[in-house]
Coordinates of C-alpha atoms in Angstrom, one line a residue:
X61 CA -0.1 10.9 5.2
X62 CA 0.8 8.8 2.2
X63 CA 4.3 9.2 0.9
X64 CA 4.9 10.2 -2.3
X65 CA 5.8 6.7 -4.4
X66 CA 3.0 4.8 -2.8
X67 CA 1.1 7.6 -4.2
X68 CA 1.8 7.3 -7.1
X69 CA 2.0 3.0 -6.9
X70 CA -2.2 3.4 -5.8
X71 CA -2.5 5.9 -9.0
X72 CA -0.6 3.7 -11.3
X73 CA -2.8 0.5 -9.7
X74 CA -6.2 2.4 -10.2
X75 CA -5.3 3.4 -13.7
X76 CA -4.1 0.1 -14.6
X77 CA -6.3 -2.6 -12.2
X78 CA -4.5 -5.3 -13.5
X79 CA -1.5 -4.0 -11.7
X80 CA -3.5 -3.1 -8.7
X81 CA -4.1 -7.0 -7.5
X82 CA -0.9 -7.4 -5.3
X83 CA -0.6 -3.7 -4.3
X84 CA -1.9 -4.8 -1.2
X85 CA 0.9 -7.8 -0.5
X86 CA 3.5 -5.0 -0.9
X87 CA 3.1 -3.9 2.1
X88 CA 5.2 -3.8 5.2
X89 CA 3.2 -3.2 8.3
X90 CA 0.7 -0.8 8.0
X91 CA 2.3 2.3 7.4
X92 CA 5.5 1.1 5.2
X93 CA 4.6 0.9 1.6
X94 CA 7.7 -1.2 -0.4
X95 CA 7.3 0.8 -3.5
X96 CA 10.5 -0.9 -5.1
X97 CA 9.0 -3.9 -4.8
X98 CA 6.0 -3.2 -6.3
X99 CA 7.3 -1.5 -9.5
X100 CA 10.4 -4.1 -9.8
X101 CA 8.7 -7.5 -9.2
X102 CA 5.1 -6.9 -10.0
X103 CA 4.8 -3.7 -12.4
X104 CA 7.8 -4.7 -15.0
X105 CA 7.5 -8.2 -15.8
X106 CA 3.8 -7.4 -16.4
X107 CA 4.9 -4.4 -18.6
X108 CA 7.5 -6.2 -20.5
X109 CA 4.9 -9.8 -20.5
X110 CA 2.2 -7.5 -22.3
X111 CA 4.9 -6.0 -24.9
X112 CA 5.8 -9.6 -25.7
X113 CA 2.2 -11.0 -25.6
X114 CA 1.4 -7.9 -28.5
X115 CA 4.4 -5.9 -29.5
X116 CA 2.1 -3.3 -31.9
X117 CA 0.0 -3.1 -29.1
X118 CA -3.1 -3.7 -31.7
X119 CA -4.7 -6.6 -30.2
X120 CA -6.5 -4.7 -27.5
X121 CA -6.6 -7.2 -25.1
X122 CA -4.3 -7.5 -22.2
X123 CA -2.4 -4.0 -20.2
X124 CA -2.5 -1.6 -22.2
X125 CA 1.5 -1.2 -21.9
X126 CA 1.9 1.9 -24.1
X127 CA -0.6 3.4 -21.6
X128 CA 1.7 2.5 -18.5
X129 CA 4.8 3.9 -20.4
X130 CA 2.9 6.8 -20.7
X131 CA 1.7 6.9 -17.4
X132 CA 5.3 6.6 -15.7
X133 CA 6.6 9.1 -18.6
X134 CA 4.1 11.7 -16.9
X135 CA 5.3 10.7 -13.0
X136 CA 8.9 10.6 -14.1
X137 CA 8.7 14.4 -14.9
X138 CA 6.8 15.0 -11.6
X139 CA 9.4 16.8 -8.6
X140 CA 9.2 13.8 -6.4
X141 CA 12.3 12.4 -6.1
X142 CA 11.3 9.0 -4.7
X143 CA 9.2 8.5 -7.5
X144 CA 11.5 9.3 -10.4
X145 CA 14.0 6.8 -8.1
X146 CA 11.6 4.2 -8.3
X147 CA 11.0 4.4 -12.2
X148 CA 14.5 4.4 -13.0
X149 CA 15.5 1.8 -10.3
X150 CA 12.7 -0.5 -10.6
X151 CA 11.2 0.1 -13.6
X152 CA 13.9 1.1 -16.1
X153 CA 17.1 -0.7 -14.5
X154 CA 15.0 -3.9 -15.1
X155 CA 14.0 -3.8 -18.2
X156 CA 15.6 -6.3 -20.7
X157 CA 18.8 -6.5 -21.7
X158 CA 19.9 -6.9 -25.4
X159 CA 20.1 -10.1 -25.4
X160 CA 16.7 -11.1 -23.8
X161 CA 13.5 -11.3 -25.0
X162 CA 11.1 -7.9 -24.3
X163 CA 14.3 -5.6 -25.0
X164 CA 12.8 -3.7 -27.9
X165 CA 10.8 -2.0 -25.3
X166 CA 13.1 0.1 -25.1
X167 CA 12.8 1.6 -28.4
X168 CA 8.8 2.5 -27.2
X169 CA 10.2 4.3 -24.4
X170 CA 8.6 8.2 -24.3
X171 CA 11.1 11.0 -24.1
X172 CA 11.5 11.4 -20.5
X173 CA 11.9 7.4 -19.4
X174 CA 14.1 7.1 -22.3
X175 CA 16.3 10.1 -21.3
X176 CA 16.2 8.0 -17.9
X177 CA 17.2 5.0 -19.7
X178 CA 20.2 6.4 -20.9
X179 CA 21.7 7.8 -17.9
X180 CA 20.6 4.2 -15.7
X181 CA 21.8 2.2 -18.6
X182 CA 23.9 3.8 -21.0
X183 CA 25.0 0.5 -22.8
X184 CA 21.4 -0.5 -23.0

């Protein structure tokens, strides 16, 4: 039976197949997905690389990052706990800080990751 974050790790990873070409090296044995480790190392930087690469998100080319926001907007709200641990651990603890480039992505948060924000990092 698949665990509830490396459900949602293949979702994300089938919605956005750009993110789905190193799913397969996070992986510990055959039955331990490292879903932390997916989100944290692979999924952010990408995220945050893509809001850099086109901050209106107009260019069309690329991840569609406003679509990943979205995407873990929708899972955070979801009842699995391990999932909304992994968005706000992986995804939203490593964001930016102020003083880095990306950080404005923070502003594009949707409601529920930025609600999340807050409480992971209330001094941004």
């Amino acid at each position: 039976m698949t665990a509830p974050d490396e459900a949602f790790a293949i979702a994300l990873a089938e919605r956005f197949p750009v993110l789905g070409a190193t799913l397969d090296h996070c992986y510990d044995g055959p039955d331990e997905f490292l879903a932390h480790v997916y989100v944290g190392v692979e999924v952010t930087p990408r995220v945050v690389a893509a809001y850099v690469a086109d901050p209106d998100a107009t260019s069309g080319r690329g991840l569609d990052w406003r679509g990943v926001l979205a995407f873990l907007d929708e899972s955070a709200r979801s009842d699995e706990d391990s999932v909304k641990t992994v968005i706000g651990t992986s995804f939203l603890f490593r964001l930016p800080l102020p003083n880095q480039a990306g950080h404005g992505i923070v502003a594009e948060l949707p409601p529920e990751l930025a609600r999340l924000f807050r409480l992971a990092r209330p001094n941004g």
